[in-house]
Every structure is written in structure tokens, then in C-alpha cells.
Tab-separated table of C-alpha atoms and ligand atoms in Angstrom:
chain	number	residue	atom	x	y	z
A	16	UNK	CA	-31.782	-47.068	10.139
A	17	UNK	CA	-28.454	-45.792	11.423
A	18	UNK	CA	-27.552	-42.495	13.052
A	19	UNK	CA	-26.784	-39.618	10.683
A	20	UNK	CA	-23.607	-37.808	11.758
A	21	UNK	CA	-23.264	-34.118	11.092
A	22	UNK	CA	-19.705	-34.390	9.800
A	23	UNK	CA	-17.187	-37.126	9.070
A	24	UNK	CA	-14.046	-36.760	6.930
A	25	UNK	CA	-13.575	-38.465	3.581
A	26	UNK	CA	-10.274	-40.346	3.719
A	27	UNK	CA	-9.315	-42.409	0.678
A	28	UNK	CA	-6.472	-44.709	-0.308
A	29	UNK	CA	-4.536	-41.607	-1.428
A	30	UNK	CA	-4.358	-39.994	2.047
A	31	UNK	CA	-3.534	-43.400	3.567
A	32	UNK	CA	-0.668	-43.933	1.136
A	33	UNK	CA	0.840	-40.483	1.796
A	34	UNK	CA	0.469	-40.832	5.571
A	35	UNK	CA	2.086	-44.288	5.496
A	36	UNK	CA	4.955	-42.943	3.372
A	37	UNK	CA	5.501	-40.040	5.758
A	38	UNK	CA	5.439	-42.416	8.733
A	39	UNK	CA	8.049	-44.726	7.187
A	40	UNK	CA	10.240	-42.339	5.191
A	41	UNK	CA	9.474	-38.797	6.328
A	42	UNK	CA	12.324	-38.373	8.779
A	43	UNK	CA	15.874	-37.123	8.712
A	44	UNK	CA	16.637	-35.292	5.481
A	45	UNK	CA	13.002	-35.738	4.368
A	46	UNK	CA	11.329	-34.554	7.561
A	47	UNK	CA	9.846	-31.461	5.903
A	48	UNK	CA	9.024	-32.849	2.439
A	49	UNK	CA	5.252	-33.168	2.840
A	50	UNK	CA	5.105	-29.919	4.824
A	51	UNK	CA	6.817	-27.955	2.049
A	52	UNK	CA	4.636	-29.605	-0.591
A	53	UNK	CA	1.465	-28.963	1.353
A	54	UNK	CA	2.249	-25.303	2.042
A	55	UNK	CA	3.289	-24.637	-1.542
A	56	UNK	CA	0.331	-26.472	-3.050
A	57	UNK	CA	-2.130	-24.747	-0.735
A	58	UNK	CA	-0.837	-21.261	-1.518
A	59	UNK	CA	-0.985	-22.005	-5.193
A	60	UNK	CA	-4.529	-23.355	-5.043
A	61	UNK	CA	-5.661	-20.390	-2.962
A	62	UNK	CA	-3.926	-17.697	-4.969
A	63	UNK	CA	-1.852	-16.394	-2.062
A	64	UNK	CA	1.902	-15.817	-2.153
A	65	UNK	CA	2.828	-17.195	1.298
A	66	UNK	CA	1.504	-19.950	3.532
A	67	UNK	CA	2.535	-21.593	6.762
A	68	UNK	CA	1.033	-24.845	8.060
A	69	UNK	CA	0.084	-24.699	11.741
A	70	UNK	CA	-1.218	-27.000	14.460
A	71	UNK	CA	-4.590	-25.229	14.359
A	72	UNK	CA	-6.470	-22.286	12.960
A	73	UNK	CA	-6.502	-20.835	16.476
A	74	UNK	CA	-2.695	-20.887	16.481
A	75	UNK	CA	-2.554	-19.285	13.039
A	76	UNK	CA	-4.853	-16.470	14.252
A	77	UNK	CA	-2.854	-16.025	17.451
A	78	UNK	CA	0.425	-15.624	15.563
A	79	UNK	CA	-1.064	-13.411	12.837
A	80	UNK	CA	-2.577	-11.043	15.404
A	81	UNK	CA	0.695	-11.008	17.355
A	82	UNK	CA	2.608	-10.233	14.153
A	83	UNK	CA	0.347	-7.241	13.561
A	84	UNK	CA	1.511	-5.981	16.958
A	85	UNK	CA	-1.866	-6.311	18.673
A	86	UNK	CA	-1.641	-6.162	22.461
A	87	UNK	CA	-2.962	-4.562	25.676
A	88	UNK	CA	-5.253	-1.582	25.093
A	89	UNK	CA	-6.104	-2.568	21.531
A	90	UNK	CA	-9.510	-3.478	20.172
A	91	UNK	CA	-10.358	-6.015	17.491
A	92	UNK	CA	-13.802	-5.914	15.838
A	93	UNK	CA	-15.480	-9.217	14.958
A	94	UNK	CA	-18.958	-10.624	14.568
A	95	UNK	CA	-20.816	-11.758	17.672
A	96	UNK	CA	-21.745	-14.883	15.676
A	97	UNK	CA	-18.503	-16.831	15.750
A	98	UNK	CA	-16.684	-19.744	17.254
A	99	UNK	CA	-14.659	-18.768	20.345
A	100	UNK	CA	-11.442	-19.745	18.547
A	101	UNK	CA	-11.649	-16.419	16.715
A	102	UNK	CA	-11.945	-14.388	19.926
A	103	UNK	CA	-9.684	-16.267	22.373
A	104	UNK	CA	-6.360	-15.233	20.771
A	105	UNK	CA	-7.405	-11.565	21.045
A	106	UNK	CA	-7.791	-11.923	24.793
A	107	UNK	CA	-4.630	-14.011	25.086
A	108	UNK	CA	-2.736	-11.063	23.603
A	109	UNK	CA	-4.279	-8.729	26.172
A	110	UNK	CA	-6.521	-6.960	23.665
A	111	UNK	CA	-10.305	-6.686	23.719
A	112	UNK	CA	-12.703	-8.308	21.243
A	113	UNK	CA	-15.489	-5.910	20.216
A	114	UNK	CA	-18.522	-7.928	19.151
A	115	UNK	CA	-20.788	-6.419	16.508
A	116	UNK	CA	-23.956	-7.687	14.886
A	117	UNK	CA	-24.330	-9.882	11.811
A	118	UNK	CA	-26.548	-9.447	8.759
A	119	UNK	CA	-29.834	-11.338	8.897
A	120	UNK	CA	-29.322	-13.060	5.531
A	121	UNK	CA	-25.616	-14.042	5.470
A	122	UNK	CA	-25.138	-14.404	9.276
A	123	UNK	CA	-21.765	-12.678	8.670
A	124	UNK	CA	-20.432	-9.413	10.124
A	125	UNK	CA	-22.523	-6.304	9.333
A	126	UNK	CA	-20.013	-3.879	7.771
A	127	UNK	CA	-22.050	-0.825	8.834
A	128	UNK	CA	-22.143	-2.008	12.459
A	129	UNK	CA	-18.412	-2.713	12.279
A	130	UNK	CA	-17.838	0.864	11.094
A	131	UNK	CA	-19.965	2.237	13.972
A	132	UNK	CA	-17.648	0.482	16.440
A	133	UNK	CA	-14.346	1.787	15.043
A	134	UNK	CA	-12.433	3.785	17.660
A	135	UNK	CA	-8.867	5.132	17.783
A	136	UNK	CA	-7.975	1.852	19.514
A	137	UNK	CA	-9.260	-0.418	16.727
A	138	UNK	CA	-6.334	-2.412	15.357
A	139	UNK	CA	-8.045	-5.014	13.186
A	140	UNK	CA	-11.386	-6.223	11.840
A	141	UNK	CA	-11.879	-9.976	11.543
A	142	UNK	CA	-14.159	-11.223	8.767
A	143	UNK	CA	-15.306	-14.734	9.616
A	144	UNK	CA	-16.981	-16.423	6.663
A	145	UNK	CA	-19.486	-18.300	8.790
A	146	UNK	CA	-20.611	-21.807	7.711
A	147	UNK	CA	-19.103	-21.201	4.238
A	148	UNK	CA	-21.116	-17.986	3.660
A	149	UNK	CA	-19.179	-14.963	2.435
A	150	UNK	CA	-18.720	-11.720	4.312
A	151	UNK	CA	-19.327	-8.599	2.230
A	152	UNK	CA	-15.664	-8.171	1.355
A	153	UNK	CA	-16.250	-5.134	-0.882
A	154	UNK	CA	-17.596	-3.138	2.053
A	155	UNK	CA	-15.078	-4.467	4.580
A	156	UNK	CA	-12.016	-3.939	2.371
A	157	UNK	CA	-13.296	-0.442	1.535
A	158	UNK	CA	-13.671	0.302	5.258
A	159	UNK	CA	-10.201	-1.101	5.907
A	160	UNK	CA	-8.682	0.894	3.095
A	161	UNK	CA	-10.353	4.131	4.241
A	162	UNK	CA	-9.385	3.756	7.907
A	163	UNK	CA	-6.069	1.974	7.540
A	164	UNK	CA	-7.344	-0.898	9.706
A	165	UNK	CA	-6.249	-4.363	8.524
A	166	UNK	CA	-9.055	-6.744	7.567
A	167	UNK	CA	-8.309	-10.357	8.529
A	168	UNK	CA	-10.196	-13.316	7.111
A	169	UNK	CA	-10.985	-16.266	9.337
A	170	UNK	CA	-11.703	-18.733	6.533
A	171	UNK	CA	-11.753	-21.803	8.793
A	172	UNK	CA	-15.261	-22.599	7.577
A	173	UNK	CA	-14.929	-21.253	4.055
A	174	UNK	CA	-12.427	-23.299	2.127
A	175	UNK	CA	-13.690	-23.338	-1.467
A	176	UNK	CA	-15.814	-20.207	-1.034
A	177	UNK	CA	-15.203	-17.353	-3.480
A	178	UNK	CA	-15.958	-13.630	-3.578
A	179	UNK	CA	-15.985	-12.198	-7.113
A	180	UNK	CA	-13.593	-14.901	-8.283
A	181	UNK	CA	-11.153	-14.551	-5.365
A	182	UNK	CA	-10.924	-17.369	-2.865
A	183	UNK	CA	-11.977	-16.767	0.731
A	184	UNK	CA	-8.868	-16.271	2.847
A	185	UNK	CA	-6.796	-14.685	0.075
A	186	UNK	CA	-8.196	-11.133	0.223
A	187	UNK	CA	-7.340	-9.762	3.660
A	188	UNK	CA	-4.107	-8.737	5.400
A	189	UNK	CA	-3.913	-12.427	6.227
A	190	UNK	CA	-6.210	-15.439	6.204
A	191	UNK	CA	-6.493	-18.525	8.382
A	192	UNK	CA	-7.851	-22.015	7.767
A	193	UNK	CA	-8.688	-24.994	9.950
A	194	UNK	CA	-8.169	-28.642	9.126
A	195	UNK	CA	-9.913	-29.953	12.230
A	196	UNK	CA	-11.700	-33.274	11.676
A	197	UNK	CA	-15.066	-31.554	11.250
A	198	UNK	CA	-13.945	-29.182	8.494
A	199	UNK	CA	-14.320	-29.655	4.696
A	200	UNK	CA	-10.675	-30.693	4.424
A	201	UNK	CA	-8.825	-32.294	7.342
A	202	UNK	CA	-5.436	-33.280	8.698
A	203	UNK	CA	-6.964	-34.457	12.006
A	204	UNK	CA	-5.998	-31.231	13.702
A	205	UNK	CA	-4.242	-28.462	11.812
A	206	UNK	CA	-4.443	-25.077	10.199
A	207	UNK	CA	-2.902	-22.700	7.723
A	208	UNK	CA	-1.766	-19.077	7.829
A	209	UNK	CA	-1.769	-17.317	4.436
A	210	UNK	CA	-0.813	-13.856	3.336
A	211	UNK	CA	0.402	-11.803	0.384
A	212	UNK	CA	2.485	-9.629	2.724
A	213	UNK	CA	6.092	-10.845	2.636
A	214	UNK	CA	7.119	-8.976	5.818
A	215	UNK	CA	4.134	-10.276	7.778
A	216	UNK	CA	4.891	-13.824	6.589
A	217	UNK	CA	8.543	-13.481	7.754
A	218	UNK	CA	7.402	-12.318	11.197
A	219	UNK	CA	4.912	-15.181	11.576
A	220	UNK	CA	7.527	-17.682	10.349
A	221	UNK	CA	9.895	-16.465	13.059
A	222	UNK	CA	7.147	-16.449	15.711
A	223	UNK	CA	6.177	-20.001	14.735
A	224	UNK	CA	9.675	-21.264	15.410
A	225	UNK	CA	9.914	-20.008	18.995
A	226	UNK	CA	11.151	-16.641	17.739
A	227	UNK	CA	14.150	-18.026	15.893
A	228	UNK	CA	14.720	-15.999	12.721
A	229	UNK	CA	15.494	-17.929	9.539
A	230	UNK	CA	18.871	-16.227	9.064
A	231	UNK	CA	20.000	-16.751	12.646
A	232	UNK	CA	23.142	-18.907	12.680
A	233	UNK	CA	23.526	-19.229	16.454
A	234	UNK	CA	21.998	-22.502	17.644
A	235	UNK	CA	19.101	-22.427	20.083
A	236	UNK	CA	18.991	-18.641	19.875
A	237	UNK	CA	15.491	-17.158	19.806
A	238	UNK	CA	15.513	-13.513	18.676
A	239	UNK	CA	12.094	-12.859	20.194
A	240	UNK	CA	9.507	-14.608	22.307
A	241	UNK	CA	7.532	-16.824	19.939
A	242	UNK	CA	5.071	-19.676	19.782
A	243	UNK	CA	5.064	-23.381	18.990
A	244	UNK	CA	2.123	-23.942	16.667
A	245	UNK	CA	3.609	-26.252	14.057
A	246	UNK	CA	2.038	-28.943	11.928
A	247	UNK	CA	3.808	-32.305	11.692
A	248	UNK	CA	5.001	-33.820	8.419
A	249	UNK	CA	2.655	-36.800	8.917
A	250	UNK	CA	-0.350	-34.470	9.164
A	251	UNK	CA	0.878	-32.551	6.116
A	252	UNK	CA	0.973	-35.851	4.198
A	253	UNK	CA	-2.748	-36.326	4.895
A	254	UNK	CA	-3.203	-32.689	3.896
A	255	UNK	CA	-1.457	-33.257	0.531
A	256	UNK	CA	-3.924	-36.039	-0.248
A	257	UNK	CA	-6.884	-33.921	0.789
A	258	UNK	CA	-5.594	-30.974	-1.240
A	259	UNK	CA	-5.456	-33.095	-4.402
A	260	UNK	CA	-9.151	-33.833	-3.756
A	261	UNK	CA	-10.152	-30.361	-2.593
A	262	UNK	CA	-12.333	-29.524	-5.583
A	263	UNK	CA	-14.157	-32.826	-5.182
A	264	UNK	CA	-14.605	-32.240	-1.422
A	265	UNK	CA	-16.006	-28.741	-1.933
A	266	UNK	CA	-18.200	-29.830	-4.841
A	267	UNK	CA	-19.789	-32.527	-2.666
A	268	UNK	CA	-20.466	-29.994	0.125
A	269	UNK	CA	-22.105	-27.684	-2.426
A	270	UNK	CA	-24.191	-30.542	-3.843
A	271	UNK	CA	-25.468	-31.415	-0.364
A	272	UNK	CA	-26.386	-27.763	0.306
A	273	UNK	CA	-28.178	-27.634	-3.075
A	274	UNK	CA	-30.092	-30.800	-2.190
A	275	UNK	CA	-31.288	-29.188	1.051
A	276	UNK	CA	-32.246	-26.023	-0.856
A	277	UNK	CA	-34.422	-28.145	-3.185
A	278	UNK	CA	-36.161	-29.894	-0.278
A	279	UNK	CA	-36.540	-26.912	2.068
A	280	UNK	CA	-37.920	-24.062	0.000
A	281	UNK	CA	-37.569	-20.456	1.163
A	282	UNK	CA	-41.259	-19.786	0.406
A	283	UNK	CA	-42.097	-22.224	3.177
A	284	UNK	CA	-39.998	-20.234	5.649
A	285	UNK	CA	-36.661	-22.093	5.426
A	286	UNK	CA	-33.616	-19.836	5.108
A	287	UNK	CA	-30.496	-21.799	4.162
A	288	UNK	CA	-26.930	-20.592	3.486
A	289	UNK	CA	-27.387	-17.907	0.808
A	290	UNK	CA	-25.366	-17.408	-2.340
A	291	UNK	CA	-25.711	-13.773	-3.395
A	292	UNK	CA	-24.584	-12.897	-6.916
A	293	UNK	CA	-20.791	-12.645	-7.125
A	294	UNK	CA	-20.298	-15.153	-4.283
A	295	UNK	CA	-19.690	-18.901	-4.306
A	296	UNK	CA	-20.690	-20.506	-1.020
A	297	UNK	CA	-18.182	-23.033	0.342
A	298	UNK	CA	-21.150	-24.829	1.963
A	299	UNK	CA	-19.119	-26.187	4.857
A	300	UNK	CA	-22.134	-26.432	7.099
A	301	UNK	CA	-25.613	-26.340	5.606
A	302	UNK	CA	-27.703	-24.517	8.172
A	303	UNK	CA	-31.380	-23.688	8.330
A	304	UNK	CA	-32.799	-20.601	9.990
A	305	UNK	CA	-36.570	-20.864	10.339
A	306	UNK	CA	-38.761	-17.897	9.633
A	307	UNK	CA	-40.081	-16.377	12.907
A	308	UNK	CA	-43.606	-16.933	11.575
A	309	UNK	CA	-43.121	-20.702	11.689
A	310	UNK	CA	-43.108	-20.613	15.492
A	311	UNK	CA	-40.226	-23.100	15.672
A	312	UNK	CA	-37.645	-23.002	18.438
A	313	UNK	CA	-34.153	-24.461	18.604
A	314	UNK	CA	-35.346	-26.787	21.365
A	315	UNK	CA	-38.078	-28.219	19.113
A	316	UNK	CA	-35.571	-28.784	16.337
A	317	UNK	CA	-33.049	-30.448	18.673
A	318	UNK	CA	-35.741	-32.756	20.054
A	319	UNK	CA	-37.001	-33.686	16.577
A	320	UNK	CA	-33.460	-34.507	15.349
A	321	UNK	CA	-32.633	-36.480	18.473
A	322	UNK	CA	-35.835	-38.504	18.096
A	323	UNK	CA	-34.936	-39.272	14.468
A	324	UNK	CA	-31.395	-40.345	15.433
A	325	UNK	CA	-29.799	-37.412	13.598
A	326	UNK	CA	-26.886	-35.414	15.079
A	327	UNK	CA	-28.297	-32.112	16.336
A	328	UNK	CA	-25.860	-29.222	16.376
A	329	UNK	CA	-26.935	-25.765	17.489
A	330	UNK	CA	-26.205	-22.541	15.616
A	331	UNK	CA	-23.355	-20.664	17.339
A	332	UNK	CA	-24.375	-18.884	20.527
A	333	UNK	CA	-23.483	-15.180	20.380
A	334	UNK	CA	-19.982	-14.968	21.880
A	335	UNK	CA	-21.021	-11.979	23.970
A	336	UNK	CA	-23.501	-14.244	25.797
A	337	UNK	CA	-20.682	-16.497	27.067
A	338	UNK	CA	-19.517	-16.148	30.690
A	339	UNK	CA	-16.113	-14.648	29.903
A	340	UNK	CA	-17.560	-11.720	27.906
A	341	UNK	CA	-20.056	-8.939	28.517
A	342	UNK	CA	-23.584	-9.408	27.106
A	343	UNK	CA	-24.360	-7.422	23.951
A	344	UNK	CA	-28.031	-8.192	23.318
A	345	UNK	CA	-28.139	-5.098	21.083
A	346	UNK	CA	-26.604	-7.453	18.506
A	347	UNK	CA	-30.154	-8.396	17.681
A	348	UNK	CA	-29.532	-10.804	14.801
A	349	UNK	CA	-26.676	-12.626	16.502
A	350	UNK	CA	-28.865	-13.135	19.580
A	351	UNK	CA	-32.093	-13.994	17.782
A	352	UNK	CA	-31.078	-16.251	14.874
A	353	UNK	CA	-29.684	-19.142	16.988
A	354	UNK	CA	-33.089	-19.468	18.740
A	355	UNK	CA	-34.745	-20.727	15.548
A	356	UNK	CA	-31.872	-22.399	13.700
A	357	UNK	CA	-30.005	-25.680	13.433
A	358	UNK	CA	-26.996	-27.023	11.527
A	359	UNK	CA	-27.711	-29.855	9.110
A	360	UNK	CA	-25.598	-32.989	8.545
A	361	UNK	CA	-23.361	-32.736	5.490
A	362	UNK	CA	-20.607	-35.358	5.490
A	363	UNK	CA	-19.078	-36.356	2.171
A	364	UNK	CA	-20.433	-39.913	2.003
A	365	UNK	CA	-23.984	-39.224	3.122
A	366	UNK	CA	-26.648	-40.552	0.798
A	367	UNK	CA	-29.708	-39.037	-0.833
A	368	UNK	CA	-31.887	-41.053	1.522
A	369	UNK	CA	-30.083	-39.455	4.508
A	370	UNK	CA	-30.713	-35.966	3.100
A	371	UNK	CA	-34.371	-36.898	2.601
A	372	UNK	CA	-34.605	-38.117	6.182
A	373	UNK	CA	-33.127	-34.874	7.549
A	374	UNK	CA	-35.414	-32.696	5.390
A	375	UNK	CA	-38.509	-34.721	6.303
A	376	UNK	CA	-37.657	-34.499	9.997
A	377	UNK	CA	-37.370	-30.712	9.708
A	378	UNK	CA	-40.623	-30.331	7.774
A	379	UNK	CA	-42.430	-32.507	10.308
A	380	UNK	CA	-41.041	-30.437	13.209
A	381	UNK	CA	-42.236	-27.250	11.538
A	382	UNK	CA	-45.729	-28.654	10.894
A	383	UNK	CA	-45.878	-29.691	14.556
A	384	UNK	CA	-44.953	-26.168	15.647
A	385	UNK	CA	-47.492	-24.649	13.287
A	386	UNK	CA	-50.258	-26.903	14.589
A	387	UNK	CA	-49.453	-25.535	18.048
A	388	UNK	CA	-49.457	-21.949	16.795
A	389	UNK	CA	-52.869	-22.442	15.133
A	390	UNK	CA	-54.356	-24.098	18.217
A	391	UNK	CA	-53.557	-21.085	20.422
B	15	PLP	C1	-13.015	-24.350	13.451
B	15	PLP	C2	-12.878	-22.890	13.595
B	15	PLP	C3	-11.748	-22.282	14.115
B	15	PLP	C4	-10.699	-23.033	14.859
B	15	PLP	O1	-10.054	-23.987	14.163
B	15	PLP	P1	-9.029	-24.914	14.969
B	15	PLP	O2	-8.250	-25.532	13.880
B	15	PLP	O3	-9.871	-25.881	15.741
B	15	PLP	O4	-8.220	-24.031	15.842
B	15	PLP	C5	-11.627	-20.911	14.064
B	15	PLP	N1	-12.587	-20.154	13.548
B	15	PLP	C6	-13.712	-20.681	13.048
B	15	PLP	C7	-14.729	-19.774	12.479
B	15	PLP	C8	-13.911	-22.060	13.078
B	15	PLP	O5	-15.028	-22.602	12.608
């Protein structure tokens, strides 16, 4: 029996062919060919009017927030359950992240708690679609519309997810994606900035090129202080191959999540990524949150997975619990859920027998915990 990895990209002959072509021919007059094709194809697939390929999702967020004019004294509201990539750019711009609680069922930002934390300094609300689950975009967009605060979508984990027929990442003031090697679609490292706002796109385009505006004819003449968060043409070539296969990649993720749902029933206390009506879960990372009544802890789950030679990945720690931020234990769900949860392996080529092994390991761990609970 071999180790079960939690993620691993699916790279076929197609991506190899494009990458080889870019390596041999993608220079000189053709140095942007794959980049242009990737950006155009991605925007079209997503249903967004503008897109810009970046070196990472973190970079895309950093530039988007900068383009909105966010800086010292400003506040940005986001869920306490998040990867630090979503919060770091806020601090880098001199603004303050304001961490609010998540809903117990979707593990995404609680719109009511977000509203309670709006102040005159609030300059944006970030909706992170965690693990492929959808934020309640109706409530967030309504709040944004009512208060004039832009809603941003961090869709790094939600490629393929949909909210009432609209793709995650295409609904907010801007959206960001990650193509890190662990994500549903990969370019090794990489990201995408998307928006329907022409002016915002122009600003980010300029920022992304060290502040050199597209119309500027003077050479080496930055018009403002910018960034260097570009994707390379070779990475974009891999991206073009992955994009042609995106529906297949997402469908496989969804099939793996469905297989876990079938093996880990909710009536036995297993809460997996939900799919409320009107939402399509992107299923990037199947995750199980155990019912408190099961008496299972994260440490038990980690030990059981390790013993079964399965990658054990913890549910995100609340960001406010990290050393560079102030504790916000009042975010009860964000602080409690990780203590009885674990991410499940879900790479494209995993087999039914692997899914069985993961599910059996989980069920055994839960029975072990219950035996302990009963004995006390
Ligand atoms: C992966 C991830 C990011 C960062 O993506 P990079 O491409 O590594 O910068 C940002 N936000 C979330 C929610 C992520 O999961």
C-alpha cells in the first residue's frame, strides 16, 4: 500500500506539448502568445470581461487592493477562517484586516457578522470561497450595494464553483484565483486577477508593469510606483492546457467529494462541504468536520491518518490566532471547527480504493473516540 497524497496535479500530454512549444518558440515576437491566449480564454470561461495573469493569487490580491486605493487607516473585513495569503496584502498596504466569524455549515464568512463590523473606515469586504464552498453572495452583494463597500472574491479555492449560475470570482468588484500546485488547476505557481470594471483593470495592468501605463511612449518611464507580479509565457502555456481540461478537472473533484459524501453520512456525524440549493461546490478540498457529539479531536484524526500512511492536513487555523494578529476567540465557529476537522485527499488520479481507505480510516478513528467517550 502506498501513501495517499492530499493533492497532486493532473498533467497530461497536452500541457507538456504546450510547455515544450513555449520553451522552444515562445520568445521574441511570440513571447506573449500563450499569456494572451490564457488570459482571454480564462475570462471567457469565467464570464468576466477582463483578466490579468499573475505570479500568484497573493500578488493579484495585493494589486487589486492597491488599485482600490486601500492604505493606512483603512479596514478590510474578511473571515477569520482563511489562508494568510488573503490577509497579508492588507497589512502590506498598511491597512488592518478585521476578522469576523464564519457560518457553521459553509465555513465561509457570516454576512451578519461582517455587517456588525462595518465602520466608517471599512474599505472592502473579502469573500473567500473556502475549500470550494460558496459564500452567501446574495447577502454580501446586498450589503456591499447598500453601504457602497466593494465586495472582493478570493476564489483561489473555488474554480468551478457557481452561485446561482454565476461562476465564483466573477461577481465581485474583482476576483482572484490561484494556480499553485495544490489547486484544482495549476501552472506550478501563478494566479489570475479578473474584473468587469474596465478602469480597475487598467489600473491593475499599469501597477503590474511597475507602474508603466500602456499608452506611455517614453521608455523605462513608470508613471506610478507599481509591482512585479507577472506570470511567464511558459507557465501560461501549461495554463492553456489546464484550461482546456478545466471542466474535466472540476468534475473529478466533484466526483471525489460525492464519493466521500456517500461513505461518510451526515446522520453519523460527518459534515462535509455542503452544496445548498442554488450553489455548485467547486470541491477543491473535501473536508470533514466531525459533530461535537462524536468526541473526535483534530489530534486523533491526524494520528489516525498518519498511521494509515495518508497525508493529514489540518483545517485552517483562525488567522486571528496567529502571532502577528490579535486573538479574536469571539469568532466561535472559526476557533472551534478546526479542532474537530480534517482535509481529505482529493487528487485527480486517486482511485476508488484510496477513497475507501480514507473513509475507513476516518470511521475507525471516530469509533475509537466513541469507545473512549462511552468508557468515561
Ligand atoms: C492558495 C490560496 C491563496 C494564495 O494563492 P497563491 O497563488 O499561493 O498566492 C489565497 N487565498 C486562498 C484562499 C488560497 O487558498
